[in-house]
Coordinates of C-alpha atoms in Angstrom, one line a residue:
Chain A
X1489 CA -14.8 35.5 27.7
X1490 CA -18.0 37.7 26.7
X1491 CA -15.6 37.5 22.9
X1492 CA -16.1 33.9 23.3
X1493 CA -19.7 33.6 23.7
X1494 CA -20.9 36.4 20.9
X1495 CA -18.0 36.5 18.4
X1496 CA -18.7 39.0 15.9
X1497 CA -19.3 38.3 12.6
X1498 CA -15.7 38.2 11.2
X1499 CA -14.6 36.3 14.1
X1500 CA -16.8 33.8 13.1
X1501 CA -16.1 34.2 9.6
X1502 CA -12.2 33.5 10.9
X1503 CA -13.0 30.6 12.6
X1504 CA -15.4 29.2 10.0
X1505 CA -12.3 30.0 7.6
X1506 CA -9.9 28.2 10.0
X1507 CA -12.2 25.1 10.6
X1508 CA -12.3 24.3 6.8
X1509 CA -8.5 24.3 6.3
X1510 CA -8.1 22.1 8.8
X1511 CA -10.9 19.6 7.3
X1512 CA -8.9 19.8 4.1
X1513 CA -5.8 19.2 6.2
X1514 CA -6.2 15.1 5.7
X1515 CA -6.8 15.7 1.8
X1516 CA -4.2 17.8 1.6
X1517 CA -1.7 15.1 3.0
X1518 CA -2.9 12.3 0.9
X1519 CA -2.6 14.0 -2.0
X1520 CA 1.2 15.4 -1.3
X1521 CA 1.9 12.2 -0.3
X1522 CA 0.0 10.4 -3.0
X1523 CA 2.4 12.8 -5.8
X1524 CA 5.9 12.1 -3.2
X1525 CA 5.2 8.2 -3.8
X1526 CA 5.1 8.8 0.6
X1527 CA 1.8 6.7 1.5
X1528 CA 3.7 4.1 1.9
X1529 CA 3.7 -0.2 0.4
X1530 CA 0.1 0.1 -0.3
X1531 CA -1.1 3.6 -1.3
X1532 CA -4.8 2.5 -2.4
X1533 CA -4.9 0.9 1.3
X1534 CA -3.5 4.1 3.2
X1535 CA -6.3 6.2 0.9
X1536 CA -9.0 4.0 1.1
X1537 CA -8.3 3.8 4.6
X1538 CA -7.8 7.3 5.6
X1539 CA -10.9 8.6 3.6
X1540 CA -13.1 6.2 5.5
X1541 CA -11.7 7.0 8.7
X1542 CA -11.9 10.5 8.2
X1543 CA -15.7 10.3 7.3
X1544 CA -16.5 8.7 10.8
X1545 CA -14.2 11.2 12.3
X1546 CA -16.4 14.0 10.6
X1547 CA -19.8 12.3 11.1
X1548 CA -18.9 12.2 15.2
X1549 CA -17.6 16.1 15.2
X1550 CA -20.8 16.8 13.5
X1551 CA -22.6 15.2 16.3
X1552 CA -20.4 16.8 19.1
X1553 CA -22.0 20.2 18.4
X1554 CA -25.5 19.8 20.2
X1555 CA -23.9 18.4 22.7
X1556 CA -21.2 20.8 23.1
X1557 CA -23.4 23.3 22.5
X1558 CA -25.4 22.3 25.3
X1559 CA -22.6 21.9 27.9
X1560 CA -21.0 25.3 27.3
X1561 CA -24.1 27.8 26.2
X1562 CA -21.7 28.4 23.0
X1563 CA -24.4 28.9 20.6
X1564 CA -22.6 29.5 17.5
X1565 CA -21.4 26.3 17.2
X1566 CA -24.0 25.6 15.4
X1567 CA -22.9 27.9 12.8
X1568 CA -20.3 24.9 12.2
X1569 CA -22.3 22.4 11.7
X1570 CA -23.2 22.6 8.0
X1571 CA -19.5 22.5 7.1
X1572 CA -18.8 19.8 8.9
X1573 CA -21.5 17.6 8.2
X1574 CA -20.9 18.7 4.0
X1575 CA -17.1 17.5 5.4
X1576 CA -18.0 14.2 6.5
X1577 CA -19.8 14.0 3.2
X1578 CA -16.6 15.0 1.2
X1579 CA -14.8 12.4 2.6
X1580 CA -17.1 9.9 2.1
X1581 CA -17.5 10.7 -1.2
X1582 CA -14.0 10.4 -2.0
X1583 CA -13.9 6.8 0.0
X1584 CA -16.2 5.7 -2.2
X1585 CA -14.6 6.8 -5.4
X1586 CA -11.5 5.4 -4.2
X1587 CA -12.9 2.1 -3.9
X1588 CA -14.9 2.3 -7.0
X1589 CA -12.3 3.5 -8.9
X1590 CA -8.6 2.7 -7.4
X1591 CA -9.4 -0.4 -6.0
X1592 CA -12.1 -2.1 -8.0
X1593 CA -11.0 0.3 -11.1
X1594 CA -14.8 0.2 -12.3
X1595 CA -15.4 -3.6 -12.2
X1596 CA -19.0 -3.2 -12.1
X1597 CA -19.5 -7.1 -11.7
X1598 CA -17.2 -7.3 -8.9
X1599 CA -18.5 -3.9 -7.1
X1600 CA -22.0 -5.6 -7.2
X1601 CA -20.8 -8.8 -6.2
X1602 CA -19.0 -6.9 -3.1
X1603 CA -22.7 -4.8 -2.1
X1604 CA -24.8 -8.2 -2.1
X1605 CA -22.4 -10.7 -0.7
X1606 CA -19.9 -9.0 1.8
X1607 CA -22.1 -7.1 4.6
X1608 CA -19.3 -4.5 5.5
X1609 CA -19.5 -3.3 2.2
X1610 CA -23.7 -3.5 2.0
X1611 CA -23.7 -1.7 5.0
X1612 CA -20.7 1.0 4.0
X1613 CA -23.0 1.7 0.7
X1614 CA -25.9 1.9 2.4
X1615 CA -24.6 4.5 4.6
X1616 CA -22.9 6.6 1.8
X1617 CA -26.8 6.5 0.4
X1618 CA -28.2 7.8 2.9
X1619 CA -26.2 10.7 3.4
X1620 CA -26.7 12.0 -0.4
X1621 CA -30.3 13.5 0.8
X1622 CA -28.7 15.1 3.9
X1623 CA -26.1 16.7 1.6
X1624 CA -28.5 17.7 -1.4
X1625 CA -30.7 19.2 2.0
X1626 CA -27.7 21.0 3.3
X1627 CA -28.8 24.4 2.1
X1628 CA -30.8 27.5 3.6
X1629 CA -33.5 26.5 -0.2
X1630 CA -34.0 23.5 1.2
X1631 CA -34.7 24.1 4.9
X1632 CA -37.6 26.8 3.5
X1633 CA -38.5 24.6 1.1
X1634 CA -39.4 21.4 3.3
X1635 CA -40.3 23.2 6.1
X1636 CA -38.1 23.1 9.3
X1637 CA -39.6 20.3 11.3
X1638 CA -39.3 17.6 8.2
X1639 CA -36.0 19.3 7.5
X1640 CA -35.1 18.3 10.9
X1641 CA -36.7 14.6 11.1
X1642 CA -34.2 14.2 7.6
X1643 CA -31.2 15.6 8.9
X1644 CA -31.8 13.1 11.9
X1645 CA -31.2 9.9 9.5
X1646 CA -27.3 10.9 10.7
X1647 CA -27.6 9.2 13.7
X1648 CA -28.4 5.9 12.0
X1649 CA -25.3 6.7 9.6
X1650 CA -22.9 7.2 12.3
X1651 CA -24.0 3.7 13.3
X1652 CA -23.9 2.0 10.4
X1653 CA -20.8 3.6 9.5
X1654 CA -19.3 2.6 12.9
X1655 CA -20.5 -0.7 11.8
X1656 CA -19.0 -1.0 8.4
X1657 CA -15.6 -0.4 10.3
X1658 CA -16.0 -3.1 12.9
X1659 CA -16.9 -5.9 10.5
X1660 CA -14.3 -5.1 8.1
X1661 CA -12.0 -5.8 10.7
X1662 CA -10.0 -9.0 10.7
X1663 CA -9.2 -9.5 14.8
X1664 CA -8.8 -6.6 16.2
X1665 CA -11.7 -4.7 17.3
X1666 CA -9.9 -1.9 19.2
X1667 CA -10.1 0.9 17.1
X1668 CA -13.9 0.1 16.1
X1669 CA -14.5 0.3 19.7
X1670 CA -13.5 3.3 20.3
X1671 CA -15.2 4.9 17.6
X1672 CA -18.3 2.8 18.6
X1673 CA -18.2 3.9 22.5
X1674 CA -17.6 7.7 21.4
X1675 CA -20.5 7.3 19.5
X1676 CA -22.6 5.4 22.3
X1677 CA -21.8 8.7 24.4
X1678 CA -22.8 11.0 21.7
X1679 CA -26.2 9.2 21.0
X1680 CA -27.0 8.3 24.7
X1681 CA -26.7 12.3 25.7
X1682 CA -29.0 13.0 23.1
X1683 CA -31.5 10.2 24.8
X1684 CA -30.9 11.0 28.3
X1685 CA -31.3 15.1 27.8
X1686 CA -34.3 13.9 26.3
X1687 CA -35.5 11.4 28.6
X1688 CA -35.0 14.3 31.0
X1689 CA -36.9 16.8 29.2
X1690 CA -39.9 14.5 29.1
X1691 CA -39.7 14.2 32.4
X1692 CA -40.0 17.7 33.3
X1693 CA -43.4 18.1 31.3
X1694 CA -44.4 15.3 32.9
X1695 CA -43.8 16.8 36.6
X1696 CA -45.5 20.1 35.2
X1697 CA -48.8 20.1 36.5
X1698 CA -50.9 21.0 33.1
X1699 CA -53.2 24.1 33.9
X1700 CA -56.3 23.1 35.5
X1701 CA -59.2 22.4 33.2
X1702 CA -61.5 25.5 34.3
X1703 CA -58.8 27.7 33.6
X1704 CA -58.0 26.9 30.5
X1705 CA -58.4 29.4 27.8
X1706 CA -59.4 31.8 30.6
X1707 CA -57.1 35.3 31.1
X1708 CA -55.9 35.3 34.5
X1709 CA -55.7 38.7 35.7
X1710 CA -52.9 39.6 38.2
X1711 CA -54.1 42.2 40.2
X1712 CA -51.7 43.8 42.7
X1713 CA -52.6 43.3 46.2
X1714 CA -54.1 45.8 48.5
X1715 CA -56.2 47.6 46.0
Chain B
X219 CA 55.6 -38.4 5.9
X220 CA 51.7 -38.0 7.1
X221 CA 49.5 -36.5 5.2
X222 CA 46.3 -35.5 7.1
X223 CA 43.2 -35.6 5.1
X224 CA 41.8 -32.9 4.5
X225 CA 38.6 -31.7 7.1
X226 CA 34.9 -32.1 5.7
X227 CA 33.7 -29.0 4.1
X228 CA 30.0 -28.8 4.7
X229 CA 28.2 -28.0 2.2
X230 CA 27.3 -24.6 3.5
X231 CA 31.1 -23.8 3.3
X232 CA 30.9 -24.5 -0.4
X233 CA 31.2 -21.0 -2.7
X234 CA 28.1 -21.4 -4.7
X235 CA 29.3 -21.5 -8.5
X236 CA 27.7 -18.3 -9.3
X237 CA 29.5 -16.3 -6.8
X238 CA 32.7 -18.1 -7.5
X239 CA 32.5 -17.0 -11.3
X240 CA 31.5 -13.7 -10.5
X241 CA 34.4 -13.4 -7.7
X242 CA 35.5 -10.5 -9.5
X243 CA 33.0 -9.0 -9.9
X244 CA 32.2 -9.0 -6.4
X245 CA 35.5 -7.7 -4.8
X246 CA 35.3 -4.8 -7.0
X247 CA 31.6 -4.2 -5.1
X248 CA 33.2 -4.5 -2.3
X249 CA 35.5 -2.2 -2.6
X250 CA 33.2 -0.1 -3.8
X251 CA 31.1 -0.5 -0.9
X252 CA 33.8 -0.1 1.7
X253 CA 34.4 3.2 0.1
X254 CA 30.9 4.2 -0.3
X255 CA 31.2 3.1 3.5
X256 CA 33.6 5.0 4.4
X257 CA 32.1 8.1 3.3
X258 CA 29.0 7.2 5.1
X259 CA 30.3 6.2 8.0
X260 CA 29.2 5.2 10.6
X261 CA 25.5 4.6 9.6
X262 CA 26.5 1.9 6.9
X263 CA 28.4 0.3 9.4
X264 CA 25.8 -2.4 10.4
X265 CA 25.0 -2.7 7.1
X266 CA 28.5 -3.9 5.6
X267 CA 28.6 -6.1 8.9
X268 CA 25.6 -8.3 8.1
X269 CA 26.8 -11.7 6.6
X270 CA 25.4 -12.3 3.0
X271 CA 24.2 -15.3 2.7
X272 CA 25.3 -17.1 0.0
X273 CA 22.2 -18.7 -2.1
X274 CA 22.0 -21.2 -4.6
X275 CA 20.0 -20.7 -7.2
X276 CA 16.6 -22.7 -7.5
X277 CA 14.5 -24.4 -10.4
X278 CA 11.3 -23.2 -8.0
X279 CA 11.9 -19.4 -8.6
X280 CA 10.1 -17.0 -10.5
X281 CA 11.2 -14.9 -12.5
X282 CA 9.0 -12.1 -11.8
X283 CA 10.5 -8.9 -10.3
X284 CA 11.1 -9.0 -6.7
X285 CA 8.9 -6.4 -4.9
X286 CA 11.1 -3.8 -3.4
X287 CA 13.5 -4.4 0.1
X288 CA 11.5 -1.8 1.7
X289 CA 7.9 -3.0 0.9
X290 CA 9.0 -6.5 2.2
X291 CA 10.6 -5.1 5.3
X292 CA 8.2 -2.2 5.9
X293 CA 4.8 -3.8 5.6
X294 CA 4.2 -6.6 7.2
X295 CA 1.5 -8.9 9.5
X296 CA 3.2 -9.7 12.5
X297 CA 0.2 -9.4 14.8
X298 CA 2.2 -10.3 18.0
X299 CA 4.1 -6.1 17.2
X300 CA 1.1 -4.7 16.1
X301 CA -1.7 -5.0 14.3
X302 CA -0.6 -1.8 11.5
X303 CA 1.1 -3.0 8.7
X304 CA 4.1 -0.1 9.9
X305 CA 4.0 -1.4 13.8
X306 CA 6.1 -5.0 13.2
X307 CA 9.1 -2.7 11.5
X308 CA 8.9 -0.4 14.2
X309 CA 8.3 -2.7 17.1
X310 CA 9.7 -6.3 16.3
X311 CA 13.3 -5.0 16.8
X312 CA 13.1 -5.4 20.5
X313 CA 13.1 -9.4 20.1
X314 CA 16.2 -10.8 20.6
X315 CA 17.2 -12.7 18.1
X316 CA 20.5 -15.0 19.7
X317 CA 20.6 -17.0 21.4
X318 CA 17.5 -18.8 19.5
X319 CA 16.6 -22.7 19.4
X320 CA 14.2 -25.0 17.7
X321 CA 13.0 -27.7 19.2
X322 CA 11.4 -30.4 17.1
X323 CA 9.7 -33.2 19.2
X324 CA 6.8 -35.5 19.0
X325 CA 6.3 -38.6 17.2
X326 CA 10.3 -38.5 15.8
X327 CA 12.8 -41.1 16.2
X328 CA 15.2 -38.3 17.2
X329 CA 14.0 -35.6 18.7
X330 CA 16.4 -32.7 18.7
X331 CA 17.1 -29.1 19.6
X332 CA 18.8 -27.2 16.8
X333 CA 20.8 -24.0 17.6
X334 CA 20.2 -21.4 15.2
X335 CA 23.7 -21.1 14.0
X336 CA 23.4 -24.9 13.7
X337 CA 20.5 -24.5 11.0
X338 CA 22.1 -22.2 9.3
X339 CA 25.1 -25.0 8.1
X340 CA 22.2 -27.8 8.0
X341 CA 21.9 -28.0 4.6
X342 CA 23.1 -25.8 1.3
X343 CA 20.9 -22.5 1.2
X344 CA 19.1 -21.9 -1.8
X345 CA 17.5 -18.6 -3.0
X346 CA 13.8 -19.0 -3.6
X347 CA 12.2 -16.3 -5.5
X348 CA 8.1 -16.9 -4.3
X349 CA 5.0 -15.2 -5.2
X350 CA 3.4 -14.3 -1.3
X351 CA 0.0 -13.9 -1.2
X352 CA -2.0 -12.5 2.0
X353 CA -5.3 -13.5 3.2
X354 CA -6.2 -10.0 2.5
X355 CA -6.3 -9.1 -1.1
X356 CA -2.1 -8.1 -1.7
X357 CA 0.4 -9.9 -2.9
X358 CA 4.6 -9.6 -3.3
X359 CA 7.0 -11.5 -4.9
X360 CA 10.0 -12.0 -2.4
X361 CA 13.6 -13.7 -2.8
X362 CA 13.6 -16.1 0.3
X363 CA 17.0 -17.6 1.5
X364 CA 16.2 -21.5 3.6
X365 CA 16.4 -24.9 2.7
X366 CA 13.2 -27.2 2.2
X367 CA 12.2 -27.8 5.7
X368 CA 11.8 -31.2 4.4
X369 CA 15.7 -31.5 5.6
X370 CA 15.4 -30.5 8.9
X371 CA 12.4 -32.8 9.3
X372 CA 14.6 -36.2 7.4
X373 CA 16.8 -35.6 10.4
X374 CA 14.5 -36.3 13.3
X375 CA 13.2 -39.5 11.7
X376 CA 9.3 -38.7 11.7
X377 CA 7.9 -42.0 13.0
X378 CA 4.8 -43.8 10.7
X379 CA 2.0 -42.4 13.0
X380 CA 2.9 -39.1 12.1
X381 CA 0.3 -36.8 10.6
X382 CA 1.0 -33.1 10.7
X383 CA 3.6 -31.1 11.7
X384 CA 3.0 -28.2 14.1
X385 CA 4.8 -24.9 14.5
X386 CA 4.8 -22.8 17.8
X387 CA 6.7 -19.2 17.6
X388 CA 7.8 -17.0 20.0
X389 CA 5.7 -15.0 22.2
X390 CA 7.4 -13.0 25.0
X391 CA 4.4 -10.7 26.7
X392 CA 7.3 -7.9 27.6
X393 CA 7.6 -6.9 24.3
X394 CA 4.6 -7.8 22.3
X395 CA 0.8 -7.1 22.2
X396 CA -0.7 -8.8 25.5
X397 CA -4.0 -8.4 24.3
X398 CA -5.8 -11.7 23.4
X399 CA -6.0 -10.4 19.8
X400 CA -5.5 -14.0 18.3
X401 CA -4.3 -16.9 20.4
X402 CA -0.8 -16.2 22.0
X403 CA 1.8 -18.0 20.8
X404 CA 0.9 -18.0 17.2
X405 CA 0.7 -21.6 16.2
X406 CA 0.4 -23.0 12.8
X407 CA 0.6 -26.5 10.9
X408 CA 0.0 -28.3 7.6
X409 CA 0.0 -31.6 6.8
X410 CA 2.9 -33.5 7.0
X411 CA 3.2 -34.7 3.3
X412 CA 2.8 -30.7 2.9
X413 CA 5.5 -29.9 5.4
X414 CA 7.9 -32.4 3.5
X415 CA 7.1 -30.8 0.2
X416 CA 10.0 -29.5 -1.6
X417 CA 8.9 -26.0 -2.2
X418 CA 7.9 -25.7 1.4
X419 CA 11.0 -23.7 3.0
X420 CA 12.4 -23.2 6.4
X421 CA 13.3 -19.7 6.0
X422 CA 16.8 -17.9 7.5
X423 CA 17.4 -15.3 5.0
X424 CA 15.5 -12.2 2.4
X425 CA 16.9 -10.7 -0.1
X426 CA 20.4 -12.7 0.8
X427 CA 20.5 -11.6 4.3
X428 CA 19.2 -12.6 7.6
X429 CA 16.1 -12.0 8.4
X430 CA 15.0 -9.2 10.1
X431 CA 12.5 -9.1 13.0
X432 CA 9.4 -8.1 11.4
X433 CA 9.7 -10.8 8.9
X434 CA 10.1 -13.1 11.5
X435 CA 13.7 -13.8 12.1
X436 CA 15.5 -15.2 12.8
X437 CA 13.7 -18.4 11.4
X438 CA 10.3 -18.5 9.4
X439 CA 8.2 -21.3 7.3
X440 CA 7.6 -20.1 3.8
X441 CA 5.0 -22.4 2.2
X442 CA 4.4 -19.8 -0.9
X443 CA 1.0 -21.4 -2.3
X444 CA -0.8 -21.0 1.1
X445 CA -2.4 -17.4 2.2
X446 CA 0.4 -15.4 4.1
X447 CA -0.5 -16.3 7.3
X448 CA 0.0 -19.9 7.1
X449 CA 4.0 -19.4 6.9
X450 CA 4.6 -19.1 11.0
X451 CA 7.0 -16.4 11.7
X452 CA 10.0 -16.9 14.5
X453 CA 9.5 -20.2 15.2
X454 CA 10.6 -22.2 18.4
X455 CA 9.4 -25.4 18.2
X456 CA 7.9 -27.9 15.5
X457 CA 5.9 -30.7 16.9
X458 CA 5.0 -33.8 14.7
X459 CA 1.6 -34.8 15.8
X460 CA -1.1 -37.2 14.7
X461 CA -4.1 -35.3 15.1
X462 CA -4.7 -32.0 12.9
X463 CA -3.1 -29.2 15.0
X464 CA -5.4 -25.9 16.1
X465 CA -3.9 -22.8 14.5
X466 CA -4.3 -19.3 15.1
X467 CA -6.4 -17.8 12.7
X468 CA -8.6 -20.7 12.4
X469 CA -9.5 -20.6 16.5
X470 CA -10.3 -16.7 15.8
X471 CA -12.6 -17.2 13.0
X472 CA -13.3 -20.6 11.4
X473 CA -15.7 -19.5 9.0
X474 CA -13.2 -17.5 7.5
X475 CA -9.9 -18.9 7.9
X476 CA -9.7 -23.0 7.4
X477 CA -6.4 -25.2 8.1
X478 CA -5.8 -25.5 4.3
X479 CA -6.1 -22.0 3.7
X480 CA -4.6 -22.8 -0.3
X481 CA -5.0 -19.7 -2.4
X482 CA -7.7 -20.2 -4.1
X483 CA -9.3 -17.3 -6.4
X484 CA -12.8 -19.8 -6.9
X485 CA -13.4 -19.8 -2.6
X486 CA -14.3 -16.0 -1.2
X487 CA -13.5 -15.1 2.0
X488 CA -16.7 -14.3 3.3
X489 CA -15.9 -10.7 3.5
X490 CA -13.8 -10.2 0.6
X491 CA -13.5 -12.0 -3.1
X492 CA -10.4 -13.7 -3.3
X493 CA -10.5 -13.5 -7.3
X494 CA -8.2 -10.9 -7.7
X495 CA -5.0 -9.2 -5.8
X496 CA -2.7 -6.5 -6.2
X497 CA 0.9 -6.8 -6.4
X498 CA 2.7 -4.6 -4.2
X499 CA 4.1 -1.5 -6.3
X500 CA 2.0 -2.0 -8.9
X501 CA -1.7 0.0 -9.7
X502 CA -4.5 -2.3 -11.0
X503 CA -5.0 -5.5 -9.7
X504 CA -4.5 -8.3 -11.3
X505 CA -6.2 -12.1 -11.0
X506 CA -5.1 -14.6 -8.2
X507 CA -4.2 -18.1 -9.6
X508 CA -5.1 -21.3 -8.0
X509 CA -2.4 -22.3 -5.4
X510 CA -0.9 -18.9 -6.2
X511 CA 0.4 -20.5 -9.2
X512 CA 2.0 -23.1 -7.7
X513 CA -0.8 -26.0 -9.0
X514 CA 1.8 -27.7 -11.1
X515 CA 4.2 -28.6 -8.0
X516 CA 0.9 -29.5 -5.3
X517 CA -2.5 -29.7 -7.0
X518 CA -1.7 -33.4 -6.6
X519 CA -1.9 -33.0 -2.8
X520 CA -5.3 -32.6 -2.3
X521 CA -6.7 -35.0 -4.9
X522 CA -10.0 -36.4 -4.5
X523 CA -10.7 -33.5 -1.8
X524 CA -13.7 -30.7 -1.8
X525 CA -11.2 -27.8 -1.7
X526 CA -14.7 -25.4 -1.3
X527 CA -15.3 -27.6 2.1
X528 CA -11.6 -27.8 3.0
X529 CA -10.6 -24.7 2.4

């Protein structure tokens, strides 16, 4: 238990090394399956599909950590988090090269066509644009170098991914909405602890009683009683 | 002495002339088969069971290559099993496929319930090699076994106030989706003068089989220059109606799907171009044509009509 909550440094290094194998575990499968001829009628689809499904994935387990964090006092979690937000990336990236270049096969007119016209896609794009800074940020360089509060306010542009990517899923949709909706209402419960642990934290300075005004800046000395 | 005339042999009976000049051919494939059978034995036993169908060839085919038996049977939009492309294969085999009827009622002279095994001997089968092109961007190219439903609908005697023909298929909430995903049962129409078209084809057979559940057995409408989802799978009854029928995917979205629903490369769905597709088993895509090719046989349809508006 006490292992759990302070793993040493090559336990963590083993479980850092065991949580990226299995992010590439998806990759891996498409692209055995992609040289076995196995992904089935429509391999562009299952790829194109998978990658974007895997990026939400990501983009949610990023956002599990505070939270999990939180519930459990495992503070190393956020060790993870880097790798799994540079993940989410990954997969993104390779959604959108898939569509760029599998399906559209660089038809530049078309591929514009889709980002002004068809709002899934605007709002898909959008998303994968917004992510480059939190990935070009992703480093120790550029936490120093913008300071960690406007780090932080960046990195926070996620949660408006998450939703837009939650929304490029639903509208792409034909009819049914299940599986959007789950993702959607994992993601209302990720978001809405964040507001109600903070809603709660507000609270509590409010309920503080803020030091009376002629002691402020004053020392209080405790003396012992008796003397 | 009395000489009986012979029986009628309907035309069904009739060895198409292409089977019967390659007779040899095919008893030595049999044979082969039984052997190969034999050794397989007993998986391949369903397999050698199935009645071919015997096709005749048709003027309407194309000549492009057939997209493989195992696309055609393994992806599939059959939303009532699924709404994967992989759940109708692995789902739709709990419908029970005899005993089936159709019923075709409405404004007919003779309406009439038609056993399945009945329409199967209706009229001569005919193999129709048609391009298939879904709403969604993909497209196959898929040997069809039927007759032009345009036989089936002669026979009930469509009376002059007749309109369009609508097409109800099964829905049996045991074994499909219950949830209101589209409008349960799946109904579809077209236009009567479209339903009598010759190229539109009530559909038994793929590949020169039966069909098989997840592509809608064991009868289907096949109207090959209309998106995918216009050609009703497992259909029960056909009414002829007056008034333009409400179909599924037009009550779910009418913006995006309209009762014409003709391929048409110059209309977008509003989430996707329709410009372009990709053949099934093949890499880039390549560019739709209007009425998936088909203009020649049914541009003439829709003359003097907005096909942007109606669309």
């Amino acid at each position: 238990m006490k292992k759990l909550r302070a793993p040493s440094a090559a336990q963590l290094a083993a479980i850092k090394l065991a949580v990226f194998l299995l992010c590439l575990l998806p990759a891996a499968q498409l692209a055995l399956g992609w040289r076995a001829d196995a992904l089935g009628a429509n391999p562009i689809e299952t790829i194109t599909r998978a990658s974007g499904e895997w990026t939400l994935r990501l983009l949610l387990i990023t956002l599990c950590v505070t939270p999990l964090r939180r519930l459990t006092g495992l503070h190393w979690l956020l060790r993870l988090r880097r790798m799994l937000g540079l993940f989410a990336f990954a997969y993104g990236t390779a959604h959108f090269v898939t569509y760029l270049w599998l399906d559209q096969f660089f038809d530049w007119r078309s591929i514009a066509a889709d980002i002004l016209d068809r709002p899934f896609i605007t709002v898909g794009f959008a998303a994968f644009v917004l992510l480059l800074p939190l990935a070009a940020t992703s480093n120790a360089f550029a936490i120093r170098r913008l300071g960690g509060k406007r780090w932080q306010a960046l990195q926070r542009s996620v949660y408006a991914i998450a939703i837009m990517g939650v929304i490029h899923f639903w509208w792409l949709v034909k009819a049914d909405v299940l599986e959007p909706l789950v993702y959607a209402l994992i993601l209302a419960a990720l978001l809405g602890a964040r507001a109600w642990w903070r809603e709660q934290e507000r609270r509590r300075q409010l309920a503080a009683p803020p030091p009376a005004r002629h002691l402020q800046k004053k020392t209080i000395r405790i003396v012992p009683m008796g003397k | 002495m009395l000489i009986k005339p012979a029986p009628d042999i309907l035309p069904s009976e009739i060895t198409p002339r292409a089977v019967f000049d390659d007779r040899r051919r095919i008893v030595l494939r049999a044979g082969l088969g039984l052997a190969a059978g034999a050794a397989l034995w007993p998986a391949a036993i369903p397999r050698a069971r199935a009645a071919s169908l015997g096709s005749l060839p048709s003027p309407f085919s194309t000549d492009e290559a057939p997209t493989k038996l195992d696309a055609v049977t393994g992806y599939n939009n059959f939303y009532e099993f699924g709404t994967d492309k992989g759940d109708p294969a692995r789902n739709a085999g709990k419908m029970a496929l005899r005993p089936w009827t159709l019923q075709v009622e409405g404004l007919v002279g003779r309406p009439r319930t038609f056993d399945i095994d009945e329409l199967l001997k209706l009229a001569p089968l005919e193999e129709r090699i048609y391009r298939m092109r879904c709403v969604e961007g993909w497209s196959m190219v898929i040997p069809w076994n039927g007759f032009p439903l345009a036989a089936l609908l002669k026979q009930v005697e469509p009376l002059g106030s007749a309109k369009y023909a609508e097409f109800l298929t099964h829905y049996d909430p045991e074994i499909m989706l219950r949830r209101p995903v589209l409008h349960w049962p799946y109904a579809e129409g077209l236009r009567l003068d479209e339903a009598m078209h010759p190229l539109t084809l009530l559909t038994l057979g793929l590949y020169g089989e039966p069909l098989l559940p997840q592509n809608g057995a064991p009868v289907r409408l096949v109207v090959p220059w209309k998106y995918g989802f216009k050609s009703a799978k497992s259909i029960v009854r056909i009414r002829v109606v007056e008034k333009q029928p409400a179909t599924a995917w037009n009550l779910a979205a009418p913006q995006e799907y309209g009762f014409y629903s003709n391929v048409n490369p110059a209309v977008a769905h509003p989430r996707w171009s329709q410009a372009s597709e990709r053949r099934i088993g093949e890499f880039r895509k390549r560019p739709t044509l209007p009425f998936n090719g088909y203009a020649e046989q049914v541009a003439s349809l829709y003359q003097g009509m907005d096909l942007r508006a109606d669309f």
